[in-house]
XYZ file of C-alpha atoms in Angstrom:
323
model
C -0.014 0.021 0.061
C 1.366 3.575 -1.031
C 0.000 6.802 -0.556
C -1.600 7.149 -3.660
C -4.173 4.259 -2.598
C -7.599 5.723 -2.927
C -9.964 4.272 -0.037
C -13.641 4.335 -0.595
C -16.143 3.449 2.502
C -19.454 2.250 1.217
C -22.446 2.729 3.482
C -25.637 1.391 2.184
C -28.709 3.362 3.845
C -32.248 2.612 4.045
C -34.378 5.387 6.482
C -30.980 6.222 8.264
C -32.149 9.901 8.564
C -31.540 9.739 12.253
C -28.193 8.176 12.682
C -26.331 9.193 9.301
C -24.969 12.636 10.710
C -23.091 10.815 13.532
C -22.228 8.356 10.888
C -20.467 10.954 8.393
C -18.943 12.738 11.578
C -17.112 9.490 12.647
C -15.951 8.179 9.023
C -15.336 11.973 8.195
C -12.733 11.998 10.991
C -11.707 8.269 10.222
C -10.740 9.133 6.560
C -9.027 12.558 7.497
C -6.900 10.879 10.135
C -5.452 8.567 7.709
C -5.093 10.962 5.068
C -3.028 13.060 7.721
C -0.694 9.883 8.325
C -0.456 9.328 4.833
C -2.123 5.794 4.466
C -4.275 6.834 2.153
C -4.621 9.083 -0.973
C -6.450 12.458 -0.202
C -8.678 11.312 -3.144
C -10.509 8.861 -0.698
C -14.434 9.534 0.006
C -17.254 7.890 2.204
C -19.821 6.799 -0.364
C -23.375 6.817 0.855
C -25.986 4.641 -0.999
C -29.530 5.500 -0.511
C -31.502 2.214 -1.221
C -35.001 4.312 -1.965
C -35.488 5.392 1.505
C -38.995 6.867 2.488
C -37.750 9.345 5.036
C -34.948 12.110 4.535
C -31.904 10.279 3.764
C -30.918 11.456 0.459
C -31.737 14.912 1.651
C -29.174 14.470 4.529
C -26.514 13.033 1.961
C -27.123 15.758 -0.340
C -26.120 18.249 2.510
C -22.878 16.318 3.457
C -21.849 16.347 -0.144
C -22.800 19.967 -0.836
C -21.060 20.778 2.705
C -17.957 18.525 2.071
C -16.804 16.776 -0.774
C -15.345 13.984 1.273
C -18.466 12.753 0.987
C -20.510 11.346 -1.942
C -23.477 9.542 -2.855
C -25.646 7.250 -4.918
C -29.354 7.530 -5.372
C -31.204 4.281 -6.342
C -34.177 4.623 -8.397
C -36.263 2.390 -5.941
C -35.486 0.082 -3.138
C -33.629 -2.946 -4.061
C -32.640 -4.232 -0.714
C -29.304 -3.987 1.344
C -27.188 -6.566 -0.906
C -28.306 -4.781 -4.140
C -27.623 -1.372 -2.682
C -23.855 -2.401 -1.168
C -23.395 -3.963 -4.930
C -24.443 -0.835 -6.407
C -21.754 1.265 -4.080
C -18.988 -1.052 -4.793
C -19.421 -1.370 -8.124
C -19.692 2.430 -8.129
C -16.732 2.473 -6.387
C -14.723 -0.133 -8.575
C -13.775 2.590 -10.667
C -12.678 5.300 -8.283
C -10.710 3.782 -5.791
C -7.916 1.162 -4.867
C -9.565 -0.564 -2.401
C -12.783 -0.270 -0.780
C -14.674 -0.992 2.526
C -18.119 -2.041 2.903
C -19.685 -1.307 6.304
C -23.582 -0.375 7.713
C -24.709 2.985 8.638
C -25.810 2.204 12.207
C -22.517 2.457 13.660
C -22.200 -0.831 15.042
C -19.254 -1.956 13.242
C -16.089 -0.287 14.802
C -14.713 2.330 12.688
C -11.311 1.816 14.182
C -11.127 -1.542 12.737
C -10.562 -0.007 9.188
C -6.667 0.770 10.353
C -6.093 -3.000 10.920
C -7.848 -4.034 7.383
C -5.239 -1.535 5.676
C -2.299 -3.203 7.449
C -3.549 -6.540 6.245
C -4.141 -4.642 2.764
C -0.583 -3.778 2.741
C 0.640 -7.127 3.716
C -1.085 -8.500 0.603
C -4.603 -9.336 1.104
C -6.983 -8.628 -1.269
C -9.915 -9.377 1.044
C -9.994 -8.830 4.772
C -12.933 -9.745 6.659
C -14.288 -7.945 9.767
C -15.085 -10.628 12.375
C -16.811 -10.199 15.715
C -14.661 -10.892 18.533
C -17.486 -12.019 20.872
C -21.225 -11.702 20.983
C -21.296 -10.918 24.602
C -23.783 -7.959 24.478
C -26.441 -10.084 22.478
C -29.269 -11.476 24.106
C -29.475 -15.280 24.599
C -32.037 -15.541 21.850
C -29.887 -13.158 19.326
C -26.649 -15.020 20.354
C -28.119 -18.472 19.520
C -29.967 -17.749 16.444
C -27.136 -15.623 14.854
C -24.693 -18.580 15.503
C -27.036 -20.873 14.421
C -27.607 -18.942 11.114
C -24.153 -19.383 10.206
C -23.399 -22.827 11.073
C -26.851 -23.850 8.897
C -25.606 -22.087 6.086
C -22.059 -23.695 6.207
C -23.985 -27.152 6.903
C -26.273 -26.492 3.406
C -23.335 -25.825 1.374
C -22.992 -21.961 1.302
C -19.723 -21.060 2.263
C -19.647 -18.300 4.789
C -17.136 -16.484 7.341
C -18.347 -17.137 10.872
C -19.642 -14.448 12.552
C -19.102 -11.989 9.712
C -21.544 -9.807 7.929
C -20.926 -7.210 5.238
C -18.182 -5.375 7.309
C -14.833 -6.083 4.773
C -12.241 -4.807 2.728
C -11.792 -5.469 -0.728
C -9.156 -4.522 -3.201
C -9.628 -3.480 -6.827
C -8.406 -6.829 -7.977
C -11.347 -8.612 -5.765
C -14.075 -5.810 -6.959
C -13.116 -6.794 -10.485
C -13.553 -10.786 -9.470
C -16.885 -9.464 -7.952
C -18.065 -7.805 -10.847
C -17.674 -11.203 -12.901
C -20.723 -12.520 -10.593
C -23.738 -12.216 -12.586
C -26.463 -13.530 -10.627
C -29.790 -11.749 -9.854
C -30.048 -13.023 -6.238
C -27.398 -11.966 -4.520
C -25.898 -12.903 -1.058
C -22.644 -11.332 -0.983
C -21.651 -12.924 2.181
C -21.239 -16.480 0.203
C -20.258 -14.727 -3.159
C -17.315 -12.914 -1.736
C -15.633 -16.042 -0.477
C -16.240 -17.670 -3.801
C -13.551 -15.047 -5.600
C -10.646 -16.524 -3.889
C -7.590 -14.352 -3.944
C -5.699 -13.814 -0.358
C -7.670 -13.138 2.651
C -7.314 -12.063 5.779
C -9.445 -11.481 8.947
C -9.759 -8.655 11.414
C -11.570 -9.112 14.967
C -13.373 -6.206 16.475
C -16.108 -5.599 19.257
C -19.614 -4.831 17.764
C -21.294 -1.700 19.361
C -25.032 -1.397 19.740
C -26.849 0.647 17.000
C -26.774 4.346 17.496
C -30.103 5.370 16.578
C -33.011 3.948 14.465
C -34.364 0.226 14.339
C -32.577 -3.338 13.173
C -33.246 -3.530 9.330
C -33.174 -7.295 10.235
C -35.750 -8.687 12.284
C -35.743 -12.512 12.789
C -38.566 -12.862 10.093
C -35.937 -11.061 7.665
C -33.195 -13.176 8.650
C -35.063 -16.400 8.137
C -35.761 -15.062 4.807
C -32.111 -13.963 4.490
C -30.861 -17.633 5.193
C -33.402 -19.142 2.553
C -31.857 -16.628 -0.247
C -28.333 -17.487 0.822
C -28.915 -21.110 0.728
C -30.785 -21.273 -2.365
C -28.712 -19.032 -4.172
C -25.477 -20.845 -3.326
C -25.817 -24.083 -2.727
C -27.784 -27.207 -4.579
C -27.774 -29.318 -0.909
C -31.296 -29.116 0.267
C -32.111 -30.737 -3.035
C -29.753 -33.615 -2.267
C -30.991 -33.899 1.047
C -34.498 -34.377 0.061
C -33.412 -36.999 -2.490
C -31.778 -38.571 0.517
C -35.151 -38.436 2.477
C -36.771 -40.197 -0.181
C -34.840 -43.047 -0.172
C -34.776 -43.323 3.555
C -38.484 -43.671 3.346
C -38.781 -45.830 0.777
C -36.549 -48.072 2.609
C -38.730 -47.449 5.483
C -41.634 -48.748 3.372
C -39.942 -52.097 2.455
C -39.386 -52.644 5.847
C -42.784 -52.118 6.744
C -44.089 -53.997 3.766
C -42.026 -57.101 5.046
C -43.324 -56.565 8.517
C -46.846 -56.494 7.236
C -46.262 -60.067 5.520
C -44.636 -61.456 8.444
C -47.740 -60.496 10.555
C -50.204 -61.899 7.975
C -48.566 -64.629 7.759
C -48.663 -65.222 11.783
C -52.751 -64.829 11.251
C -52.547 -61.106 12.746
C -54.395 -58.888 10.110
C -55.538 -56.217 12.682
C -54.246 -52.772 11.120
C -53.611 -50.107 13.218
C -55.418 -46.717 11.983
C -53.049 -44.679 14.351
C -49.762 -45.645 12.290
C -51.496 -45.464 8.957
C -52.818 -42.028 9.860
C -49.374 -40.746 11.226
C -47.600 -42.154 8.312
C -50.150 -40.097 5.886
C -49.807 -37.007 7.668
C -45.771 -37.611 8.074
C -45.656 -38.435 4.271
C -48.064 -35.352 3.055
C -45.917 -32.903 5.191
C -42.573 -33.918 3.429
C -44.081 -34.104 -0.374
C -45.256 -30.444 0.600
C -41.745 -29.466 1.998
C -39.735 -31.077 -0.896
C -42.320 -29.595 -3.158
C -41.680 -25.893 -1.464
C -37.788 -26.429 -1.627
C -37.449 -27.147 -5.386
C -40.319 -24.451 -5.864
C -37.550 -21.958 -4.466
C -34.881 -22.985 -6.980
C -37.236 -22.998 -9.911
C -38.077 -19.660 -8.751
C -34.540 -18.548 -8.630
C -34.184 -19.907 -12.111
C -37.176 -17.980 -13.244
C -35.655 -14.568 -12.077
C -32.208 -15.748 -13.408
C -33.332 -16.294 -16.891
C -35.340 -12.753 -16.720
C -32.122 -11.192 -16.163
C -33.310 -8.148 -14.727
C -30.905 -5.314 -13.516
C -29.790 -5.721 -10.037
C -30.205 -1.921 -9.410
C -30.797 1.355 -11.144
C -29.031 4.631 -10.338
C -31.122 7.658 -10.561
C -28.040 9.981 -9.580
C -24.490 9.997 -8.241
C -22.965 12.831 -6.271
C -19.369 13.310 -6.659
C -16.805 15.809 -7.263
C -16.435 18.226 -10.234
C -20.015 19.416 -11.007
C -21.534 17.554 -8.107
C -23.751 15.692 -10.451
C -23.484 12.997 -12.721
C -25.877 10.442 -14.468
């Protein structure tokens, strides 16, 4: 890493009007400090991505840019979801920087971990993951469900980094690699490890949300997990095949058992076992159809090749706007 290396901090924003001024203050102080220390280029910027917010988020971003060119902005045409907004920011930064750090706007990610990420980058790492050192501040339910999320994802074939969300540094080469992935169904936590190159990790203590509400309640986390699993792995379908084979074996054993009982003159059939079997098989069939349907839905969306995001406006240096 040299003084010429330009860093962009990409921050996707959805209804972050309350927290954005404080986020800008902290990130601005961090970039200015790194510039003063000669660790990054004066061309480095904070890039806020407005993901179709319904509050005054874009107005805040516009005012920040007007007051200080250190802050840039990307305004998406409509809400496209966190992963698409993050990708839009990274792809916008890609042609303007040597490396990009992605992080959320809620200030839970430790801004000071950027220094350690830069050290790893200077050692030759193309991707540096920010990994939580502990979950002591989480409630028992949050800790169990979050850790279970990563374990289930890895078990079902979606390779992820344990206790890592979307706080990471990516070099220009890694960003070019990310641009080669064209799928519409995005799950960056699983796609980025597929890029390869040299990786490193930095541990940090995750703080409390500065303001506003979490954008990932339990219901959305479950949906997010399903999106990641079906986007990156075919293991669930293989497990369904295995389950079907096991049920077939059980049916053969039950057939042998029934023949043996018939040979001994015992022809009384228990209706309870029959009803339970019917309900169990019916439930498994519906579950299997649902999983297969998820994959068919993914194929449907991928074949349409719809744009993952559309940018309405970009605020940057020069005349302040670019289409």
